[in-house]
mmCIF file of C-alpha atoms in Angstrom:
data_model
loop_
_atom_site.group_PDB
_atom_site.id
_atom_site.type_symbol
_atom_site.label_atom_id
_atom_site.label_comp_id
_atom_site.label_asym_id
_atom_site.label_seq_id
_atom_site.Cartn_x
_atom_site.Cartn_y
_atom_site.Cartn_z
ATOM 1 C CA MET F 248 -7.012 1.334 6.131
ATOM 2 C CA LYS F 249 -6.075 0.816 2.149
ATOM 3 C CA ARG F 250 -6.862 -2.769 2.930
ATOM 4 C CA ILE F 251 -10.316 -2.524 4.193
ATOM 5 C CA ILE F 252 -11.280 -0.042 1.720
ATOM 6 C CA THR F 253 -9.996 -2.324 -1.075
ATOM 7 C CA TYR F 254 -12.177 -5.280 -0.041
ATOM 8 C CA SER F 255 -15.171 -2.843 0.790
ATOM 9 C CA PHE F 256 -14.816 -1.722 -2.848
ATOM 10 C CA LEU F 257 -14.863 -5.201 -4.302
ATOM 11 C CA LEU F 258 -17.845 -5.947 -2.301
ATOM 12 C CA LEU F 259 -20.037 -3.160 -3.360
ATOM 13 C CA ILE F 260 -19.469 -4.107 -6.758
ATOM 14 C CA LEU F 261 -20.270 -7.517 -6.172
ATOM 15 C CA LEU F 262 -23.682 -6.171 -4.656
ATOM 16 C CA SER F 263 -24.721 -3.479 -6.651
ATOM 17 C CA GLY F 264 -27.525 -5.114 -7.956
ATOM 18 C CA CYS F 265 -28.705 -5.782 -4.505
ATOM 19 C CA GLU F 266 -31.468 -3.823 -3.146
ATOM 20 C CA ASP F 267 -30.482 -4.891 0.710
ATOM 21 C CA VAL F 268 -27.585 -4.293 2.287
ATOM 22 C CA TYR F 269 -25.512 -7.497 3.024
ATOM 23 C CA ARG F 270 -23.328 -7.508 6.355
ATOM 24 C CA PRO F 271 -21.086 -10.625 5.900
ATOM 25 C CA ASP F 272 -20.660 -12.929 9.308
ATOM 26 C CA ILE F 273 -17.459 -13.294 10.721
ATOM 27 C CA ASP F 274 -16.466 -16.589 13.060
ATOM 28 C CA VAL F 275 -15.708 -15.713 16.100
ATOM 29 C CA VAL F 276 -12.022 -17.351 16.823
ATOM 30 C CA ASP F 277 -9.997 -17.842 19.945
ATOM 31 C CA ASN F 278 -7.615 -15.095 20.838
ATOM 32 C CA VAL F 279 -4.095 -16.204 19.441
ATOM 33 C CA LEU F 280 -0.747 -16.141 21.303
ATOM 34 C CA VAL F 281 1.605 -13.685 20.148
ATOM 35 C CA ALA F 282 4.952 -13.816 21.216
ATOM 36 C CA ASP F 283 7.183 -10.674 20.780
ATOM 37 C CA ALA F 284 10.416 -12.264 21.219
ATOM 38 C CA ARG F 285 13.382 -10.484 20.347
ATOM 39 C CA ILE F 286 16.527 -10.767 22.429
ATOM 40 C CA SER F 287 19.658 -8.594 22.089
ATOM 41 C CA ALA F 288 22.555 -10.926 22.956
ATOM 42 C CA ASP F 289 24.779 -7.796 24.107
ATOM 43 C CA GLN F 290 22.201 -6.383 26.743
ATOM 44 C CA ARG F 291 21.904 -7.589 29.972
ATOM 45 C CA ILE F 292 18.355 -7.198 30.472
ATOM 46 C CA ASN F 293 15.866 -8.341 28.055
ATOM 47 C CA TYR F 294 11.818 -9.068 28.067
ATOM 48 C CA ILE F 295 9.739 -11.507 25.862
ATOM 49 C CA HIS F 296 6.472 -9.890 25.623
ATOM 50 C CA LEU F 297 3.360 -12.403 25.179
ATOM 51 C CA TYR F 298 -0.348 -11.568 24.699
ATOM 52 C CA GLU F 299 -3.269 -12.364 22.754
ATOM 53 C CA SER F 300 -4.162 -11.269 19.200
ATOM 54 C CA VAL F 301 -6.846 -8.572 18.891
ATOM 55 C CA ALA F 302 -10.240 -9.816 17.488
ATOM 56 C CA TYR F 303 -11.268 -8.472 13.730
ATOM 57 C CA TYR F 304 -13.594 -6.224 15.390
ATOM 58 C CA ASP F 305 -12.304 -5.510 18.241
ATOM 59 C CA ASN F 306 -11.651 -1.415 18.784
ATOM 60 C CA ALA F 307 -8.257 -2.442 21.379
ATOM 61 C CA SER F 308 -4.845 -1.560 19.943
ATOM 62 C CA THR F 309 -3.423 -4.628 21.866
ATOM 63 C CA GLY F 310 -4.703 -7.663 23.385
ATOM 64 C CA PRO F 311 -4.597 -8.694 26.963
ATOM 65 C CA ALA F 312 -1.168 -9.678 28.520
ATOM 66 C CA VAL F 313 -0.549 -13.104 29.042
ATOM 67 C CA THR F 314 0.810 -13.033 32.775
ATOM 68 C CA ASP F 315 0.570 -17.111 33.514
ATOM 69 C CA ALA F 316 3.114 -18.549 30.569
ATOM 70 C CA ASP F 317 5.817 -20.907 31.481
ATOM 71 C CA VAL F 318 8.522 -18.943 29.074
ATOM 72 C CA ARG F 319 12.338 -21.101 28.983
ATOM 73 C CA LEU F 320 15.140 -20.098 27.281
ATOM 74 C CA ILE F 321 16.846 -23.661 26.373
ATOM 75 C CA ASP F 322 20.547 -23.794 24.923
ATOM 76 C CA ASN F 323 22.007 -26.567 22.833
ATOM 77 C CA ASN F 324 23.566 -28.370 25.325
ATOM 78 C CA GLY F 325 20.074 -28.746 27.172
ATOM 79 C CA ASN F 326 20.415 -26.242 30.161
ATOM 80 C CA GLU F 327 17.197 -24.220 30.550
ATOM 81 C CA LEU F 328 16.321 -20.767 32.071
ATOM 82 C CA LYS F 329 13.199 -20.019 33.512
ATOM 83 C CA LEU F 330 12.353 -16.398 32.349
ATOM 84 C CA GLN F 331 9.872 -15.178 35.426
ATOM 85 C CA HIS F 332 6.775 -12.761 35.033
ATOM 86 C CA TYR F 333 7.581 -9.212 35.259
ATOM 87 C CA SER F 334 4.702 -7.366 34.289
ATOM 88 C CA GLN F 335 2.270 -6.568 31.724
ATOM 89 C CA GLY F 336 2.770 -9.803 30.009
ATOM 90 C CA GLN F 337 6.691 -9.062 29.936
ATOM 91 C CA TYR F 338 8.955 -12.153 31.113
ATOM 92 C CA ARG F 339 12.511 -10.715 32.266
ATOM 93 C CA LEU F 340 15.690 -12.521 30.868
ATOM 94 C CA SER F 341 18.536 -11.092 33.023
ATOM 95 C CA GLN F 342 21.791 -12.221 31.390
ATOM 96 C CA THR F 343 23.720 -12.241 28.389
ATOM 97 C CA LEU F 344 23.870 -15.161 26.059
ATOM 98 C CA ASN F 345 26.870 -16.907 25.216
ATOM 99 C CA PRO F 346 28.023 -16.684 21.421
ATOM 100 C CA ASN F 347 28.879 -20.109 21.240
ATOM 101 C CA LEU F 348 26.075 -21.732 21.770
ATOM 102 C CA GLN F 349 22.666 -21.888 20.340
ATOM 103 C CA TYR F 350 19.028 -21.130 21.743
ATOM 104 C CA LYS F 351 15.618 -21.951 21.225
ATOM 105 C CA LEU F 352 12.476 -20.876 22.910
ATOM 106 C CA ASN F 353 9.784 -23.021 24.580
ATOM 107 C CA ILE F 354 6.491 -21.663 25.831
ATOM 108 C CA GLN F 355 3.734 -23.598 27.381
ATOM 109 C CA TYR F 356 0.149 -21.715 27.940
ATOM 110 C CA GLN F 357 -3.094 -23.001 28.571
ATOM 111 C CA GLY F 358 -2.030 -26.691 27.911
ATOM 112 C CA GLU F 359 -0.419 -26.176 24.836
ATOM 113 C CA GLU F 360 3.292 -25.831 24.243
ATOM 114 C CA TYR F 361 5.243 -23.645 21.535
ATOM 115 C CA GLU F 362 8.785 -24.237 20.519
ATOM 116 C CA SER F 363 11.092 -22.509 18.242
ATOM 117 C CA THR F 364 13.696 -23.637 16.195
ATOM 118 C CA PHE F 365 17.581 -23.276 17.564
ATOM 119 C CA GLU F 366 18.951 -19.993 16.818
ATOM 120 C CA ASN F 367 22.737 -19.313 16.614
ATOM 121 C CA VAL F 368 23.954 -15.770 18.333
ATOM 122 C CA PRO F 369 25.148 -13.960 15.244
ATOM 123 C CA GLN F 370 28.330 -11.740 15.380
ATOM 124 C CA LYS F 371 28.656 -7.774 15.663
ATOM 125 C CA PRO F 372 28.030 -6.508 12.510
ATOM 126 C CA SER F 373 29.445 -3.240 11.156
ATOM 127 C CA ILE F 374 29.179 -0.993 8.283
ATOM 128 C CA ASP F 375 31.803 0.231 5.510
ATOM 129 C CA SER F 376 30.734 3.434 4.774
ATOM 130 C CA VAL F 377 27.247 5.760 4.727
ATOM 131 C CA TYR F 378 27.077 8.085 2.311
ATOM 132 C CA GLY F 379 23.952 10.263 0.454
ATOM 133 C CA PHE F 380 22.382 11.291 -2.548
ATOM 134 C CA GLU F 381 20.084 14.436 -2.905
ATOM 135 C CA GLU F 382 16.805 13.247 -4.071
ATOM 136 C CA VAL F 383 13.191 13.907 -4.346
ATOM 137 C CA GLU F 384 10.761 11.552 -2.458
ATOM 138 C CA ILE F 385 7.117 11.410 -3.491
ATOM 139 C CA ARG F 386 4.406 9.807 -1.183
ATOM 140 C CA GLN F 387 0.980 9.160 -1.906
ATOM 141 C CA GLU F 388 -1.089 10.466 0.914
ATOM 142 C CA SER F 389 -4.545 8.716 0.250
ATOM 143 C CA GLY F 390 -5.390 5.940 -1.711
ATOM 144 C CA ASP F 391 -6.674 7.390 -4.810
ATOM 145 C CA ASN F 392 -4.701 9.213 -7.770
ATOM 146 C CA ASP F 393 -5.486 12.643 -7.002
ATOM 147 C CA VAL F 394 -2.140 14.658 -7.589
ATOM 148 C CA ASP F 395 -3.638 17.042 -4.873
ATOM 149 C CA ASN F 396 -2.527 14.182 -2.689
ATOM 150 C CA VAL F 397 0.607 13.874 -3.461
ATOM 151 C CA ASP F 398 3.615 14.981 -0.680
ATOM 152 C CA ARG F 399 6.963 15.971 -2.640
ATOM 153 C CA SER F 400 9.924 16.515 -0.683
ATOM 154 C CA GLU F 401 13.442 17.470 -1.334
ATOM 155 C CA GLY F 402 15.715 15.940 0.970
ATOM 156 C CA ILE F 403 18.918 13.679 1.456
ATOM 157 C CA ARG F 404 18.609 9.728 1.290
ATOM 158 C CA LEU F 405 21.156 7.418 3.016
ATOM 159 C CA TYR F 406 22.949 4.492 1.630
ATOM 160 C CA ALA F 407 25.249 2.028 3.340
ATOM 161 C CA ASP F 408 28.078 -0.401 2.018
ATOM 162 C CA ILE F 409 28.469 -3.393 4.217
ATOM 163 C CA THR F 410 30.855 -6.551 4.275
ATOM 164 C CA PRO F 411 29.630 -9.043 6.513
ATOM 165 C CA ASN F 412 32.434 -10.358 8.842
ATOM 166 C CA ASN F 413 30.674 -13.675 9.601
ATOM 167 C CA GLU F 414 28.529 -16.391 7.997
ATOM 168 C CA ASN F 415 25.285 -14.781 8.977
ATOM 169 C CA PRO F 416 25.373 -11.533 6.585
ATOM 170 C CA TYR F 417 21.675 -10.380 7.222
ATOM 171 C CA CYS F 418 20.845 -7.338 9.169
ATOM 172 C CA ARG F 419 17.959 -4.876 10.429
ATOM 173 C CA PHE F 420 18.318 -1.287 10.657
ATOM 174 C CA THR F 421 16.397 1.016 12.791
ATOM 175 C CA THR F 422 17.085 4.567 13.467
ATOM 176 C CA ARG F 423 16.391 7.651 15.736
ATOM 177 C CA PHE F 424 16.486 11.168 14.127
ATOM 178 C CA VAL F 425 17.564 14.190 16.571
ATOM 179 C CA LEU F 426 15.987 17.504 14.738
ATOM 180 C CA GLN F 427 18.157 20.385 15.983
ATOM 181 C CA TYR F 428 17.171 23.930 15.679
ATOM 182 C CA ASN F 429 17.592 27.359 17.315
ATOM 183 C CA TYR F 430 15.731 30.782 17.801
ATOM 184 C CA VAL F 431 16.382 34.002 19.562
ATOM 185 C CA ILE F 432 15.015 35.027 22.831
ATOM 186 C CA ASP F 433 15.642 38.455 25.153
ATOM 187 C CA VAL F 434 16.742 37.973 28.267
ATOM 188 C CA PRO F 435 16.954 40.751 30.964
ATOM 189 C CA GLY F 436 20.793 42.139 31.019
ATOM 190 C CA PRO F 437 22.498 43.628 34.089
ATOM 191 C CA SER F 438 20.673 46.864 33.521
ATOM 192 C CA GLY F 439 17.479 45.774 32.951
ATOM 193 C CA ILE F 440 17.579 45.840 29.318
ATOM 194 C CA GLY F 441 16.662 42.892 27.086
ATOM 195 C CA MET F 442 19.586 40.832 25.703
ATOM 196 C CA PRO F 443 19.094 38.495 22.655
ATOM 197 C CA GLU F 444 20.276 35.025 23.849
ATOM 198 C CA THR F 445 20.249 31.366 21.407
ATOM 199 C CA VAL F 446 18.295 28.455 22.280
ATOM 200 C CA TYR F 447 19.516 25.325 21.022
ATOM 201 C CA GLY F 448 16.701 22.863 20.874
ATOM 202 C CA TRP F 449 16.213 19.089 19.677
ATOM 203 C CA ARG F 450 13.627 16.743 19.073
ATOM 204 C CA SER F 451 13.420 13.222 18.365
ATOM 205 C CA SER F 452 11.601 10.811 16.057
ATOM 206 C CA TYR F 453 11.395 7.496 14.629
ATOM 207 C CA PRO F 454 10.351 6.910 11.435
ATOM 208 C CA GLN F 455 7.201 4.503 10.683
ATOM 209 C CA GLU F 456 8.258 2.350 7.661
ATOM 210 C CA ALA F 457 8.342 -0.952 6.195
ATOM 211 C CA PHE F 458 11.210 -2.904 8.097
ATOM 212 C CA ASN F 459 14.804 -1.913 6.811
ATOM 213 C CA ILE F 460 16.422 -5.348 5.999
ATOM 214 C CA ALA F 461 19.680 -6.091 4.229
ATOM 215 C CA ALA F 462 21.153 -9.281 2.815
ATOM 216 C CA PRO F 463 23.526 -9.746 0.390
ATOM 217 C CA PRO F 464 22.354 -10.210 -3.538
ATOM 218 C CA GLU F 465 20.396 -13.250 -3.905
ATOM 219 C CA TYR F 466 22.197 -15.767 -6.718
ATOM 220 C CA SER F 467 25.441 -13.968 -5.882
ATOM 221 C CA GLY F 468 28.634 -15.213 -5.182
ATOM 222 C CA THR F 469 29.597 -12.368 -3.003
ATOM 223 C CA LYS F 470 28.266 -11.421 0.592
ATOM 224 C CA GLU F 471 29.106 -7.769 -0.005
ATOM 225 C CA ILE F 472 25.935 -5.447 0.253
ATOM 226 C CA LYS F 473 26.226 -2.100 -2.011
ATOM 227 C CA LYS F 474 24.079 0.786 -1.748
ATOM 228 C CA HIS F 475 21.747 -0.243 0.529
ATOM 229 C CA ALA F 476 18.951 2.396 0.516
ATOM 230 C CA LEU F 477 18.777 3.371 4.798
ATOM 231 C CA TYR F 478 16.620 6.447 5.238
ATOM 232 C CA PHE F 479 15.311 9.765 3.456
ATOM 233 C CA LEU F 480 15.398 13.083 5.699
ATOM 234 C CA LYS F 481 14.042 15.998 4.497
ATOM 235 C CA ASN F 482 16.317 19.284 4.000
ATOM 236 C CA LYS F 483 14.759 21.375 6.571
ATOM 237 C CA MET F 484 12.164 20.728 8.909
ATOM 238 C CA GLN F 485 10.363 23.048 11.452
ATOM 239 C CA TYR F 486 7.993 22.864 14.071
ATOM 240 C CA LYS F 487 7.568 26.523 14.812
ATOM 241 C CA GLU F 488 7.898 29.588 12.431
ATOM 242 C CA GLU F 489 10.771 31.000 14.226
ATOM 243 C CA HIS F 490 12.668 27.897 14.955
ATOM 244 C CA ILE F 491 16.067 27.967 12.554
ATOM 245 C CA PHE F 492 16.796 24.342 11.261
ATOM 246 C CA ALA F 493 20.402 23.379 12.327
ATOM 247 C CA GLY F 494 20.907 19.984 10.999
ATOM 248 C CA TRP F 495 19.926 16.184 11.737
ATOM 249 C CA ILE F 496 21.969 13.903 14.024
ATOM 250 C CA VAL F 497 21.086 10.415 12.919
ATOM 251 C CA ILE F 498 21.646 7.549 15.394
ATOM 252 C CA LEU F 499 21.745 4.061 13.362
ATOM 253 C CA TYR F 500 21.229 1.045 14.935
ATOM 254 C CA GLN F 501 22.143 -1.592 12.962
ATOM 255 C CA HIS F 502 21.261 -5.115 14.325
ATOM 256 C CA GLY F 503 22.836 -8.422 13.126
ATOM 257 C CA ILE F 504 20.309 -11.236 12.459
ATOM 258 C CA THR F 505 19.813 -14.976 11.682
ATOM 259 C CA GLU F 506 18.358 -15.786 7.942
ATOM 260 C CA SER F 507 15.172 -16.912 9.794
ATOM 261 C CA ALA F 508 14.920 -13.762 11.066
ATOM 262 C CA TYR F 509 15.551 -11.995 8.015
ATOM 263 C CA ASN F 510 12.745 -14.172 6.306
ATOM 264 C CA TYR F 511 10.293 -13.363 8.711
ATOM 265 C CA TYR F 512 10.573 -9.682 8.331
ATOM 266 C CA ASP F 513 11.176 -10.103 4.635
ATOM 267 C CA ASP F 514 7.460 -12.036 4.182
ATOM 268 C CA LEU F 515 6.375 -8.754 7.052
ATOM 269 C CA ASN F 516 7.309 -6.285 4.535
ATOM 270 C CA ASN F 517 5.845 -8.393 1.680
ATOM 271 C CA GLN F 518 2.526 -8.271 3.386
ATOM 272 C CA LEU F 519 2.882 -4.282 4.394
ATOM 273 C CA GLU F 520 3.819 -3.366 0.824
ATOM 274 C CA SER F 521 0.974 -5.538 -0.955
ATOM 275 C CA GLU F 522 -1.141 -2.477 -1.780
ATOM 276 C CA GLY F 523 -4.556 -4.440 -1.052
ATOM 277 C CA LYS F 524 -4.140 -6.815 -3.452
ATOM 278 C CA ILE F 525 -6.733 -9.799 -3.126
ATOM 279 C CA PHE F 526 -4.255 -12.720 -3.208
ATOM 280 C CA ASP F 527 -2.000 -10.566 -0.675
ATOM 281 C CA PRO F 528 0.143 -13.115 1.827
ATOM 282 C CA LEU F 529 -2.124 -13.091 5.491
ATOM 283 C CA TYR F 530 0.158 -11.981 8.594
ATOM 284 C CA VAL F 531 0.045 -15.915 9.447
ATOM 285 C CA GLN F 532 1.592 -17.103 6.869
ATOM 286 C CA ALA F 533 5.111 -14.769 7.246
ATOM 287 C CA ARG F 534 7.896 -17.813 8.131
ATOM 288 C CA SER F 535 7.950 -18.155 11.527
ATOM 289 C CA ASN F 536 10.334 -20.054 13.657
ATOM 290 C CA ILE F 537 7.767 -20.670 16.422
ATOM 291 C CA LYS F 538 5.143 -23.838 16.210
ATOM 292 C CA CYS F 539 2.899 -25.341 18.724
ATOM 293 C CA THR F 540 4.458 -28.899 19.151
ATOM 294 C CA THR F 541 1.133 -30.327 20.721
ATOM 295 C CA ASP F 542 -1.460 -29.213 18.207
ATOM 296 C CA SER F 543 -0.139 -28.627 14.825
ATOM 297 C CA ASP F 544 -3.640 -26.394 13.945
ATOM 298 C CA GLN F 545 -2.738 -24.405 17.214
ATOM 299 C CA LYS F 546 -1.523 -20.849 15.761
ATOM 300 C CA ILE F 547 1.224 -18.567 17.403
ATOM 301 C CA LEU F 548 1.910 -15.201 16.292
ATOM 302 C CA GLY F 549 5.367 -13.278 16.039
ATOM 303 C CA ASN F 550 9.001 -14.674 16.011
ATOM 304 C CA PHE F 551 11.904 -15.995 18.203
ATOM 305 C CA GLU F 552 14.626 -13.436 17.228
ATOM 306 C CA ILE F 553 18.479 -12.933 18.517
ATOM 307 C CA SER F 554 20.299 -10.089 17.376
ATOM 308 C CA VAL F 555 23.424 -8.507 18.089
ATOM 309 C CA ASN F 556 23.626 -4.697 17.857
ATOM 310 C CA ASN F 557 25.980 -2.003 16.677
ATOM 311 C CA GLU F 558 25.531 1.722 16.594
ATOM 312 C CA THR F 559 26.804 4.059 14.518
ATOM 313 C CA ARG F 560 26.096 8.455 14.423
ATOM 314 C CA TYR F 561 25.932 10.739 11.915
ATOM 315 C CA PHE F 562 25.541 14.429 11.409
ATOM 316 C CA LEU F 563 23.702 15.727 8.377
ATOM 317 C CA ARG F 564 23.055 19.130 6.912
ATOM 318 C CA TYR F 565 21.746 20.446 3.711
ATOM 319 C CA ILE F 566 23.716 23.767 2.977
ATOM 320 C CA SER F 567 22.472 25.010 -0.387
ATOM 321 C CA GLU F 568 21.797 23.912 -3.965
ATOM 322 C CA THR F 569 25.583 24.799 -4.926
ATOM 323 C CA ALA F 570 27.178 23.893 -1.520
ATOM 324 C CA GLY F 571 25.445 20.641 -1.278
ATOM 325 C CA PHE F 572 25.268 19.323 2.194
ATOM 326 C CA ILE F 573 27.578 17.588 4.928
ATOM 327 C CA LEU F 574 27.794 14.442 6.003
ATOM 328 C CA ARG F 575 29.653 13.064 8.737
ATOM 329 C CA GLU F 576 30.341 10.436 11.657
ATOM 330 C CA ILE F 577 29.854 11.258 15.262
ATOM 331 C CA GLU F 578 32.987 9.939 17.125
ATOM 332 C CA GLU F 579 31.629 10.714 20.947
ATOM 333 C CA LEU F 580 28.246 9.294 21.600
ATOM 334 C CA HIS F 581 27.073 11.444 24.211
ATOM 335 C CA ASN F 582 23.350 10.817 25.738
ATOM 336 C CA ILE F 583 20.793 12.502 23.839
ATOM 337 C CA PRO F 584 17.365 13.125 25.815
ATOM 338 C CA LEU F 585 14.633 12.683 23.419
ATOM 339 C CA SER F 586 13.741 16.387 23.495
ATOM 340 C CA GLY F 587 14.674 19.487 25.222
ATOM 341 C CA GLU F 588 16.057 23.097 25.062
ATOM 342 C CA GLN F 589 19.029 25.240 26.591
ATOM 343 C CA VAL F 590 19.699 29.052 26.243
ATOM 344 C CA SER F 591 22.869 30.629 25.727
ATOM 345 C CA VAL F 592 25.153 27.213 26.267
ATOM 346 C CA ALA F 593 24.881 24.318 23.594
ATOM 347 C CA PRO F 594 24.616 20.911 25.242
ATOM 348 C CA ALA F 595 27.459 18.356 24.817
ATOM 349 C CA PHE F 596 26.122 16.693 21.855
ATOM 350 C CA TRP F 597 25.392 19.637 19.635
ATOM 351 C CA GLN F 598 26.788 19.353 16.005
ATOM 352 C CA TYR F 599 27.980 22.228 13.914
ATOM 353 C CA PRO F 600 28.015 22.465 10.275
ATOM 354 C CA TYR F 601 32.053 23.468 10.162
ATOM 355 C CA SER F 602 33.205 24.143 13.677
ATOM 356 C CA LYS F 603 35.689 21.900 15.351
ATOM 357 C CA LYS F 604 33.740 21.042 18.136
ATOM 358 C CA GLN F 605 31.929 17.453 17.861
#
């Protein structure tokens, strides 16, 4: 939205001396093939999603699904695995990958052939430590400089130290935040008199930010990654006035990726964070490893990625200005539904600040 506003503003300045309103013509371009081709090598079921891009003036959020492509995964021994179309442009891979082989993606669609470079299967990543610092996050809610549109939040920013254990010291982080809360209700007792009972509730959220990627410092002789910024969590959150904040469960996913995948996400981050400058890189300039082999002028959006994943969990709760906050790793990885509430009895995954229950 900022980019559209910026370009419109520049156009308004250029045309301010004209009486007639000018609406520029934009050439109608055939929809471009988009490949969301991210494979988790340690998962048995993966999907490669193919669809066509949306035109500039099209109000649709996504383009039409591509259901009639020929999609194959080819290893460096020449073995081919054909992926069958499953549903709505999703092509299903129903086996894990061999960590000792390299793989490339081959797509044939509407008379054109698209192919990626060979990609290694990364080793499983790990984290040395996760820790936090109290910080104040300031967000500009709009494109202007109005101080009233600044959101100031007190909270904890999590950081990680990482010592890569392989030749591909690149990783990407995603996360799920689980907000715990309590409140009290009256339930009928044996004599019909209401008795107070505690409700244990939780809700999940996913941060919408730039791609969180990590790599060793450039021009450094070490592969160690120190104080990599993960995520910011507010000290307190309430969905309803009667809710009492009971802490965060942070489900942290660390995806070991290849250098080409890191470069692709880095290019996309540069685009997302560019703030609408006139010479910003375009999305199609991201360093994709997929090219059209039959027509060099034919574009394809997306990237072929192989990752190996590691999950860790942490409990975070701010106590007070003097006592600080509690941050600890959660050892038992219970299944946590996206949201829910239980009366009287806490769910098995519930975390307490000081109790021995984990």
